[in-house]
Coordinates of C-alpha atoms and ligand atoms in Angstrom, one line a residue:
X4 CA 21.4 21.1 -40.3
X5 CA 18.9 20.9 -37.5
X6 CA 18.6 17.1 -37.8
X7 CA 22.3 16.7 -37.9
X8 CA 22.7 18.8 -34.8
X9 CA 20.1 16.9 -33.0
X10 CA 21.7 13.7 -33.9
X11 CA 25.1 14.8 -32.7
X12 CA 23.7 16.2 -29.4
X13 CA 21.8 13.0 -28.8
X14 CA 24.9 11.0 -29.6
X15 CA 27.1 12.9 -27.1
X16 CA 24.5 13.2 -24.4
X17 CA 23.2 9.6 -24.9
X18 CA 19.6 10.9 -25.2
X19 CA 18.1 7.6 -26.4
X20 CA 17.0 6.9 -23.0
X21 CA 14.5 6.0 -20.4
X22 CA 16.1 9.1 -19.2
X23 CA 15.8 11.3 -16.2
X24 CA 14.5 14.9 -16.5
X25 CA 16.6 17.7 -15.0
X26 CA 14.0 20.1 -13.6
X27 CA 14.1 18.8 -10.1
X28 CA 17.0 17.3 -8.3
X29 CA 16.1 13.8 -7.1
X30 CA 15.8 13.4 -3.3
X31 CA 15.7 10.1 -1.5
X32 CA 14.1 10.2 1.9
X33 CA 16.4 8.8 4.6
X34 CA 15.2 5.7 6.4
X35 CA 17.3 3.8 8.9
X36 CA 17.1 0.0 9.3
X37 CA 19.0 -2.6 11.2
X38 CA 21.2 -5.3 9.7
X39 CA 22.6 -7.9 12.1
X40 CA 22.4 -5.4 15.0
X41 CA 24.0 -2.5 13.1
X42 CA 22.1 0.6 12.1
X43 CA 22.2 1.2 8.4
X44 CA 21.5 4.7 7.1
X45 CA 19.4 3.8 4.1
X46 CA 16.9 5.8 2.1
X47 CA 13.7 5.2 0.1
X48 CA 12.9 6.2 -3.5
X49 CA 9.5 6.8 -5.0
X50 CA 8.5 4.4 -7.8
X51 CA 8.7 5.9 -11.3
X52 CA 5.0 5.2 -12.0
X53 CA 4.1 8.0 -9.6
X54 CA 6.4 10.6 -11.4
X55 CA 5.9 13.3 -13.9
X56 CA 6.9 12.1 -17.3
X57 CA 7.5 14.9 -19.8
X58 CA 9.1 15.9 -23.1
X59 CA 12.8 15.4 -22.9
X60 CA 13.5 18.4 -25.1
X61 CA 13.7 21.6 -23.1
X62 CA 10.9 24.2 -23.2
X63 CA 9.7 26.7 -20.7
X64 CA 6.4 24.8 -20.4
X65 CA 7.1 21.2 -20.5
X66 CA 4.6 18.9 -22.4
X67 CA 3.6 15.9 -20.4
X68 CA 4.2 12.5 -22.1
X69 CA 1.6 11.0 -19.9
X70 CA -1.5 12.9 -18.8
X71 CA -2.7 10.6 -16.0
X72 CA -4.6 8.3 -18.3
X73 CA -2.9 8.1 -21.7
X74 CA 0.4 8.7 -23.4
X75 CA 0.7 11.7 -25.6
X76 CA 0.1 10.6 -29.2
X77 CA 2.6 13.1 -30.7
X78 CA 5.5 12.3 -28.4
X79 CA 4.7 8.6 -28.2
X80 CA 3.7 7.2 -31.6
X81 CA 5.6 4.0 -30.7
X82 CA 7.7 2.8 -27.8
X83 CA 11.1 3.6 -29.2
X84 CA 10.2 7.2 -30.1
X85 CA 8.4 7.6 -26.8
X86 CA 11.4 6.4 -25.0
X87 CA 13.6 8.9 -26.8
X88 CA 11.1 11.7 -26.4
X89 CA 10.3 11.4 -22.8
X90 CA 12.0 11.9 -19.5
X91 CA 11.0 10.8 -16.0
X92 CA 11.4 13.7 -13.5
X93 CA 13.0 13.9 -10.1
X94 CA 11.1 14.5 -6.9
X95 CA 12.3 17.2 -4.5
X96 CA 12.5 16.9 -0.8
X97 CA 9.5 19.2 -0.1
X98 CA 7.4 17.3 -2.6
X99 CA 7.5 14.0 -0.6
X100 CA 5.0 15.2 1.9
X101 CA 3.1 18.0 0.0
X102 CA 2.6 16.0 -3.2
X103 CA 3.0 12.4 -2.3
X104 CA 1.9 12.3 1.4
X105 CA 5.0 10.4 2.4
X106 CA 6.9 11.2 5.6
X107 CA 10.0 9.5 6.9
X108 CA 11.8 10.1 10.1
X109 CA 14.5 7.9 11.7
X110 CA 13.4 4.3 11.1
X111 CA 9.7 5.3 10.5
X112 CA 7.9 5.7 7.2
X113 CA 4.3 6.8 6.8
X114 CA 2.4 6.6 3.5
X115 CA -0.9 8.5 3.0
X116 CA -3.7 7.2 0.7
X117 CA -4.9 10.4 -1.1
X118 CA -2.8 13.6 -1.3
X119 CA -4.8 16.3 -3.0
X120 CA -3.8 19.8 -3.7
X121 CA -1.5 20.8 -6.5
X122 CA -2.2 17.3 -7.9
X123 CA -4.3 14.3 -6.9
X124 CA -2.0 11.4 -6.0
X125 CA -3.5 8.1 -5.0
X126 CA -1.4 5.7 -2.9
X127 CA 2.4 5.3 -3.1
X128 CA 5.1 2.7 -3.6
X129 CA 8.7 3.2 -2.4
X130 CA 11.8 1.0 -2.5
X131 CA 14.6 0.8 0.0
X132 CA 17.9 2.0 -1.5
X133 CA 21.5 1.0 -0.6
X134 CA 22.9 4.2 -2.2
X135 CA 21.7 6.8 -4.6
X136 CA 21.8 4.5 -7.7
X137 CA 21.1 1.0 -6.2
X138 CA 18.3 -0.7 -4.4
X139 CA 19.2 -2.5 -1.2
X140 CA 19.4 -6.2 -2.0
X141 CA 18.2 -8.5 0.8
X142 CA 19.3 -12.1 1.2
X143 CA 16.6 -13.6 3.4
X144 CA 17.6 -17.3 3.4
X145 CA 18.3 -18.5 7.0
X146 CA 17.4 -15.1 8.2
X147 CA 14.7 -13.4 10.2
X148 CA 13.1 -10.2 9.0
X149 CA 11.2 -8.0 11.3
X150 CA 9.3 -4.7 11.2
X151 CA 6.6 -2.8 13.1
X152 CA 3.4 -1.7 11.4
X153 CA 0.4 0.4 12.3
X154 CA -2.6 -0.6 10.2
X155 CA -5.2 1.0 12.5
X156 CA -5.9 3.7 10.0
X157 CA -6.5 1.4 7.0
X158 CA -10.1 0.6 6.3
X159 CA -11.6 -2.2 4.1
X160 CA -10.4 -2.0 0.5
X161 CA -6.9 -0.6 1.3
X162 CA -3.6 -2.6 1.4
X163 CA -0.6 -1.3 3.3
X164 CA 1.9 -3.8 2.0
X165 CA 5.5 -4.6 2.7
X166 CA 7.1 -7.2 0.4
X167 CA 10.2 -8.3 -1.6
X168 CA 10.4 -8.5 -5.4
X169 CA 13.3 -9.7 -7.5
X170 CA 14.0 -6.4 -9.2
X171 CA 17.4 -5.6 -10.7
X172 CA 19.7 -3.9 -8.2
X173 CA 20.3 -0.9 -10.4
X174 CA 16.7 -0.8 -11.7
X175 CA 17.8 -2.3 -15.0
X176 CA 20.2 0.3 -16.2
X177 CA 23.0 -2.1 -16.9
X178 CA 20.8 -4.7 -18.5
X179 CA 18.9 -2.2 -20.7
X180 CA 21.1 0.4 -22.2
X181 CA 18.2 2.7 -22.9
X182 CA 17.4 2.8 -19.3
X183 CA 19.6 5.6 -18.1
X184 CA 17.4 6.7 -15.2
X185 CA 17.6 3.4 -13.3
X186 CA 17.0 2.8 -9.6
X187 CA 17.7 6.4 -8.7
X188 CA 14.3 7.3 -10.3
X189 CA 12.5 4.2 -9.0
X190 CA 12.6 2.4 -12.3
X191 CA 12.4 -1.4 -12.7
X192 CA 9.4 -2.5 -10.7
X193 CA 8.2 -6.0 -11.3
X194 CA 6.1 -8.6 -9.4
X195 CA 4.5 -12.0 -9.7
X196 CA 1.3 -10.5 -11.2
X197 CA 3.4 -9.4 -14.2
X198 CA 1.7 -6.0 -14.0
X199 CA 0.9 -4.2 -17.2
X200 CA 0.5 -0.8 -15.6
X201 CA 4.2 -0.2 -15.1
X202 CA 5.1 2.7 -17.4
X203 CA 8.7 1.8 -18.1
X204 CA 9.6 -1.8 -18.7
X205 CA 12.9 -3.3 -20.0
X206 CA 14.4 0.1 -21.0
X207 CA 11.3 1.4 -22.8
X208 CA 8.0 3.1 -22.2
X209 CA 5.2 0.6 -22.0
X210 CA 3.2 3.0 -24.2
X211 CA 2.3 0.5 -27.0
X212 CA -1.2 -0.9 -26.5
X213 CA -1.7 1.3 -23.4
X214 CA -5.3 1.4 -22.3
X215 CA -6.3 3.8 -19.6
X216 CA -9.6 4.4 -17.8
X217 CA -11.0 8.0 -17.9
X218 CA -9.8 8.6 -14.4
X219 CA -6.7 8.6 -12.2
X220 CA -3.3 7.2 -12.7
X221 CA -3.7 4.1 -10.7
X222 CA -6.7 3.0 -12.6
X223 CA -4.8 2.5 -15.8
X224 CA -4.9 -1.0 -17.2
X225 CA -1.5 -0.5 -18.8
X226 CA 0.3 -1.5 -22.0
X227 CA 1.3 -4.6 -24.0
X228 CA 4.3 -5.4 -21.7
X229 CA 4.1 -6.8 -18.3
X230 CA 7.0 -6.9 -15.7
X231 CA 7.3 -10.3 -14.1
X232 CA 9.5 -11.5 -11.2
X233 CA 9.3 -13.7 -8.1
X234 CA 7.8 -12.0 -5.0
X235 CA 7.4 -12.7 -1.3
X236 CA 4.6 -10.7 0.2
X237 CA 5.6 -10.4 3.9
X238 CA 2.6 -8.4 4.7
X239 CA -0.6 -7.6 2.7
X240 CA -2.9 -6.0 5.2
X241 CA -5.4 -3.5 6.5
X242 CA -7.1 -3.2 9.9
X243 CA -9.4 -6.1 9.0
X244 CA -7.3 -8.8 7.5
X245 CA -3.7 -9.8 6.7
X246 CA -1.8 -12.4 4.7
X247 CA 1.7 -13.5 3.8
X248 CA 2.2 -15.1 0.5
X249 CA 5.1 -16.7 -1.5
X250 CA 4.9 -16.3 -5.3
X251 CA 7.3 -18.0 -7.7
X252 CA 8.0 -17.7 -11.4
X253 CA 9.3 -20.3 -13.9
X254 CA 11.7 -17.5 -15.0
X255 CA 14.7 -16.0 -13.2
X256 CA 14.6 -12.5 -11.9
X257 CA 13.3 -9.5 -13.8
X258 CA 11.5 -10.7 -16.9
X259 CA 9.4 -8.6 -19.3
X260 CA 6.4 -10.5 -20.8
X261 CA 4.0 -10.2 -23.6
X262 CA 0.9 -12.3 -24.5
X263 CA 0.3 -15.6 -22.8
X264 CA 3.5 -15.3 -20.7
X265 CA 1.9 -12.5 -18.7
X266 CA -0.8 -14.9 -17.6
X267 CA -3.7 -12.5 -18.1
X268 CA -7.4 -13.4 -17.4
X269 CA -8.1 -16.9 -18.6
X270 CA -4.4 -17.6 -19.0
X271 CA -3.8 -17.0 -15.3
X272 CA -2.1 -20.3 -14.9
X273 CA -0.4 -20.3 -18.3
X274 CA 1.9 -17.3 -17.6
X275 CA 5.5 -17.5 -16.3
X276 CA 4.5 -16.5 -12.7
X277 CA 2.4 -18.0 -10.0
X278 CA -0.2 -15.2 -9.5
X279 CA -2.1 -17.1 -6.8
X280 CA 0.9 -17.8 -4.6
X281 CA 0.9 -19.9 -1.5
X282 CA -0.7 -17.7 1.1
X283 CA -1.1 -18.0 4.9
X284 CA -4.0 -15.8 5.7
X285 CA -5.3 -16.3 9.3
X286 CA -8.9 -15.5 8.5
X287 CA -8.9 -17.5 5.4
X288 CA -7.5 -20.6 7.2
X289 CA -10.3 -20.4 9.7
X290 CA -8.8 -18.1 12.4
X291 CA -11.5 -15.5 12.2
X292 CA -10.8 -14.0 15.7
X293 CA -7.0 -13.9 15.5
X294 CA -6.3 -10.5 13.7
X295 CA -8.4 -7.3 13.9
X296 CA -9.2 -4.4 16.1
X297 CA -9.2 -5.6 19.8
X298 CA -8.4 -9.2 18.8
X299 CA -5.4 -11.5 19.7
X300 CA -3.2 -9.5 17.2
X301 CA -4.7 -6.1 17.8
X302 CA -4.7 -4.1 14.6
X303 CA -5.7 -1.0 16.6
X304 CA -2.1 -0.6 17.7
X305 CA 1.4 -1.2 16.5
X306 CA 2.3 -4.8 15.7
X307 CA 5.8 -6.3 15.4
X308 CA 5.7 -8.7 12.4
X309 CA 8.5 -11.3 12.4
X310 CA 9.1 -13.6 9.4
X311 CA 11.7 -16.4 9.5
X312 CA 13.1 -18.0 6.3
X313 CA 14.1 -21.3 7.7
X314 CA 16.4 -23.6 5.6
X315 CA 17.1 -27.3 5.7
X316 CA 20.5 -29.0 6.0
X317 CA 21.2 -28.4 2.3
X318 CA 20.5 -24.6 2.7
X319 CA 17.2 -24.7 0.8
X320 CA 14.2 -22.9 2.1
X321 CA 12.0 -25.3 4.0
X322 CA 9.6 -23.0 5.9
X323 CA 8.4 -19.4 6.1
X324 CA 7.4 -18.9 9.7
X325 CA 5.4 -16.0 11.2
X326 CA 5.6 -14.7 14.7
X327 CA 4.1 -11.5 16.2
X328 CA 5.0 -9.3 19.1
X329 CA 2.7 -6.8 20.7
X330 CA 2.6 -5.1 24.1
X331 CA 5.7 -7.1 25.2
X332 CA 4.1 -10.4 24.3
X333 CA 5.3 -12.9 21.7
X334 CA 2.4 -14.5 19.9
X335 CA 2.9 -17.5 17.6
X336 CA 1.0 -17.6 14.3
X337 CA -2.4 -19.3 14.7
X338 CA -2.7 -22.7 13.1
X339 CA -5.0 -23.7 10.3
X340 CA -8.4 -24.3 11.8
X341 CA -10.4 -26.8 9.7
X342 CA -11.1 -29.8 11.9
X343 CA -10.1 -33.0 10.3
X344 CA -9.6 -31.7 6.8
X345 CA -6.1 -30.2 6.9
X346 CA -3.2 -30.9 9.3
X347 CA -2.5 -28.3 11.9
X348 CA 0.0 -26.2 9.9
X349 CA 1.0 -22.8 11.3
X350 CA 3.5 -21.8 8.7
X351 CA 4.2 -22.0 4.9
X352 CA 5.9 -25.2 3.9
X353 CA 5.6 -27.3 0.7
X354 CA 3.2 -29.7 2.5
X355 CA 1.1 -26.8 3.7
X356 CA 0.8 -25.4 0.2
X357 CA -0.2 -28.8 -1.2
X358 CA -2.8 -29.5 1.5
X359 CA -4.4 -26.1 1.8
X360 CA -4.8 -25.8 -2.0
X361 CA -6.3 -29.2 -2.2
X362 CA -8.7 -28.3 0.6
X363 CA -9.6 -25.0 -1.0
X364 CA -10.0 -26.6 -4.4
X365 CA -7.3 -24.2 -5.8
X366 CA -5.0 -25.1 -8.6
X367 CA -1.5 -25.5 -7.1
X368 CA 0.2 -23.1 -9.5
X369 CA 2.8 -22.4 -6.8
X370 CA 4.1 -26.0 -7.2
X371 CA 3.6 -25.9 -11.0
X372 CA 6.0 -23.0 -11.1
X373 CA 8.6 -24.5 -8.8
X374 CA 7.3 -24.3 -5.3
X375 CA 9.5 -23.8 -2.3
X376 CA 12.6 -24.7 -4.3
X377 CA 12.0 -21.9 -6.8
X378 CA 11.3 -19.5 -3.9
X379 CA 14.6 -20.6 -2.4
X380 CA 16.4 -19.9 -5.6
X381 CA 14.8 -16.5 -5.9
X382 CA 15.7 -15.6 -2.3
X383 CA 19.3 -16.7 -2.7
X384 CA 19.7 -14.2 -5.6
X385 CA 18.5 -11.4 -3.4
X386 CA 15.4 -9.2 -3.5
X387 CA 14.4 -5.6 -3.2
X388 CA 12.1 -4.3 -0.4
X389 CA 9.0 -2.5 -1.5
X390 CA 6.4 -0.7 0.7
X391 CA 3.1 0.5 -0.7
X392 CA -0.3 1.8 0.1
X393 CA -2.8 1.0 -2.6
X394 CA -6.5 0.4 -3.4
X395 CA -7.6 -2.2 -6.0
X396 CA -9.6 -1.1 -9.0
X397 CA -9.8 -4.7 -10.2
X398 CA -11.2 -6.6 -7.3
X399 CA -11.8 -3.9 -4.6
X400 CA -9.3 -5.8 -2.3
X401 CA -12.0 -8.4 -1.6
X402 CA -9.3 -11.2 -2.1
X403 CA -7.7 -9.8 1.1
X404 CA -10.5 -8.7 3.4
X405 CA -13.9 -10.0 2.3
X406 CA -15.6 -13.0 0.5
X407 CA -14.0 -13.7 -2.8
X408 CA -15.3 -14.8 -5.3
X409 CA -18.2 -12.8 -3.9
X410 CA -20.9 -15.3 -4.2
X411 CA -18.9 -18.4 -3.2
X412 CA -19.4 -20.5 -0.1
X413 CA -16.6 -22.8 -0.9
X414 CA -13.7 -23.3 1.6
X415 CA -11.2 -20.5 1.1
X416 CA -13.6 -18.0 -0.2
X417 CA -14.0 -16.3 3.2
X418 CA -11.0 -14.1 3.7
X419 CA -12.1 -11.3 6.0
X420 CA -15.0 -9.6 7.7
X421 CA -15.4 -6.7 5.1
X422 CA -18.6 -6.5 3.1
X423 CA -18.5 -7.7 -0.5
X424 CA -19.7 -4.3 -1.5
X425 CA -16.7 -2.6 0.2
X426 CA -13.4 -1.4 -1.3
X427 CA -14.6 0.5 -4.3
X428 CA -11.7 2.9 -4.9
X429 CA -13.9 5.9 -5.8
X430 CA -15.8 5.5 -2.5
X431 CA -12.8 5.0 -0.3
X432 CA -10.9 7.8 -1.9
X433 CA -13.7 10.2 -1.0
X434 CA -14.6 8.6 2.4
X435 CA -11.2 7.8 3.8
X436 CA -8.6 9.9 1.8
X437 CA -6.5 10.4 4.9
X438 CA -5.9 6.7 5.5
X439 CA -2.3 5.9 6.4
X440 CA 0.1 3.1 7.0
X441 CA 3.2 3.4 9.1
X442 CA 6.2 1.0 8.9
X443 CA 9.1 1.2 11.3
X444 CA 12.0 -0.6 12.8
X445 CA 12.9 -2.7 9.8
X446 CA 15.4 -5.4 10.9
X447 CA 17.3 -8.3 9.4
X448 CA 19.1 -10.7 11.6
X449 CA 19.7 -14.3 12.4
X450 CA 16.8 -16.6 13.1
X451 CA 15.3 -16.1 16.5
X452 CA 17.0 -12.7 17.1
X453 CA 13.6 -11.3 18.0
X454 CA 13.9 -13.4 21.2
X455 CA 16.2 -11.7 23.7
X456 CA 16.1 -14.8 25.8
X457 CA 17.1 -17.2 23.0
X458 CA 20.1 -19.3 23.7
X459 CA 22.1 -19.6 20.5
Ligands
NAG526 C1 18.1 19.2 -19.4 O1 18.2 20.6 -19.4 C2 18.8 21.1 -20.6 C3 18.9 22.6 -20.6 O2 19.4 23.1 -19.4 C4 18.1 20.7 -21.9 O3 18.8 21.0 -23.0 C5 17.9 19.1 -21.8 O4 17.1 18.7 -22.9 C6 17.3 18.7 -20.5 N1 17.1 17.3 -20.5 C7 16.0 16.7 -20.2 C8 16.0 15.2 -20.2 O5 15.0 17.3 -19.8
NAG527 C1 4.4 29.2 -20.6 O1 3.2 29.4 -19.8 C2 3.1 30.7 -19.3 C3 1.9 30.7 -18.4 O2 0.8 30.0 -19.0 C4 3.0 31.7 -20.5 O3 2.8 33.0 -20.0 C5 4.2 31.6 -21.4 O4 4.1 32.4 -22.5 C6 4.5 30.1 -21.8 N1 5.7 30.0 -22.5 C7 5.9 29.3 -23.6 C8 7.3 29.3 -24.2 O5 5.0 28.8 -24.2
NAG528 C1 20.8 -8.4 -15.4 O1 19.9 -9.5 -15.7 C2 20.4 -10.8 -15.3 C3 19.5 -11.8 -15.9 O2 18.2 -11.6 -15.4 C4 20.5 -10.8 -13.8 O3 21.1 -12.0 -13.4 C5 21.4 -9.7 -13.3 O4 21.4 -9.6 -11.9 C6 20.9 -8.3 -13.9 N1 21.9 -7.3 -13.6 C7 21.7 -6.4 -12.6 C8 22.8 -5.4 -12.3 O5 20.7 -6.4 -11.9
NAG529 C1 -8.7 1.6 19.4 O1 -7.8 2.7 19.8 C2 -8.5 3.9 20.2 C3 -7.5 5.0 20.5 O2 -6.3 4.5 20.8 C4 -9.5 3.6 21.3 O3 -10.2 4.8 21.6 C5 -10.4 2.5 20.9 O4 -11.2 2.1 22.0 C6 -9.6 1.3 20.5 N1 -10.6 0.3 20.0 C7 -10.5 -1.0 20.3 C8 -11.5 -1.9 19.7 O5 -9.7 -1.5 21.0
NAG530 C1 -8.2 14.9 5.4 O1 -7.2 15.7 5.8 C2 -7.3 17.1 5.3 C3 -6.1 17.8 5.7 O2 -5.5 17.4 6.9 C4 -8.6 17.7 5.9 O3 -8.8 19.0 5.4 C5 -9.8 16.8 5.4 O4 -11.0 17.3 6.0 C6 -9.6 15.4 5.8 N1 -10.6 14.6 5.1 C7 -11.4 13.7 5.7 C8 -12.5 13.0 4.9 O5 -11.3 13.4 6.9

């Protein structure tokens, strides 16, 4: 009788799901942005990975499906059962600041590194929404994207990032029938690293094969599945260094992976995505006095970061160009500074990627996976805007702000002024828990719209 009733209830209520819990009504924090000169009243949603995942069957004291390190073995003996047994919970308005350390006001969003109290939450990742059930899709080709950022409170080892990923508009709820929570609950994250630490992938919990460290959430290594998709990192930065990077994949859009396709460890270049990307990092290309506190681009105060997605006559992406504005000045990107060895590139183009990778002795996996043409395809299909503040348990963010590989003297190894011993997550969590990044004034418009004097 009980079994039959459960079956019937499940049938009616569609409870085979990557379902949403119903303890807390989901709140999306309002965030305005500008599209072709018009103000858009958007909002942001917190990524599902940061949420409480608990037993989907009601009880006064809910059992967690995930305890911060591992999945519960009773509720999650396998992914299908776990998916049926577990629900991802909503986040209330008052929890944004008190639990997650996220505040939004007008066009401005601030993320805090560690928020301790009722729980201990490290970092955050949010996505811009078009409405309550869909992410905002950005079409960046032949457009200019601009935002302001304050990185002054981000020490070595942290990354306050703003980037686009080819997530499904609805978070995967139409492509995966068991995913009933969807974008509304921040489901569907993917990127070009094919991350294994995403808790829900392709309509299921990623609980099979999950390995967690005996510490906090963000340290988890993850499960058997990875979530791959093309990515354009507009801004990976702290107060010491910054980079922008294009990553392509040989697959279209959101693609779950297992095994070699995920490109793990020694298979880095054998997966479906280009994990290295083609990056333009000022310090790494030899401009060591361009970006930082008190330098040409002064990370001690707010910076306007402009990125142009320039197309050729056939409408294909040909160049990704960076321009800065600060204190009323427009500052062009500093060119590559390696006398004689590499041409004077000052933006990402196919030729830049070929030359810089040759000079650095890096495999050109960007080209292998389709290069600018694949990036162009990915951009033309539209991408979702993500903003995050994270540390890096794998490489202490040394790839961004220090020397990496740590003992290398080869060209390209020097990426920033931070010490090779910096960036240990445990250390920065205790020393700089109150680190923040603030993003504001997100704008999309025609090329050159940043320039009020531009003659169209
Ligand atoms: C939602 O709440 C009802 C009781 O009000 C409960 O029966 C149901 O299982 C809950 N669903 C989830 C996913 O928590
Ligand atoms: C829930 O937890 C509270 C406090 O620990 C306890 O008093 C109560 O009996 C529990 N209820 C159930 C149904 O286990
Ligand atoms: C579903 O997946 C296909 C193939 O990846 C993709 O083209 C489509 O946009 C997805 N649907 C939604 C609603 O995102
Ligand atoms: C950074 O800003 C603070 C406060 O605005 C100021 O006291 C400090 O001198 C600045 N540092 C540099 C290197 O400009
Ligand atoms: C961080 O902020 C909290 C609350 O504002 C404060 O109590 C704490 O001392 C700060 N920690 C550090 C290391 O500055």
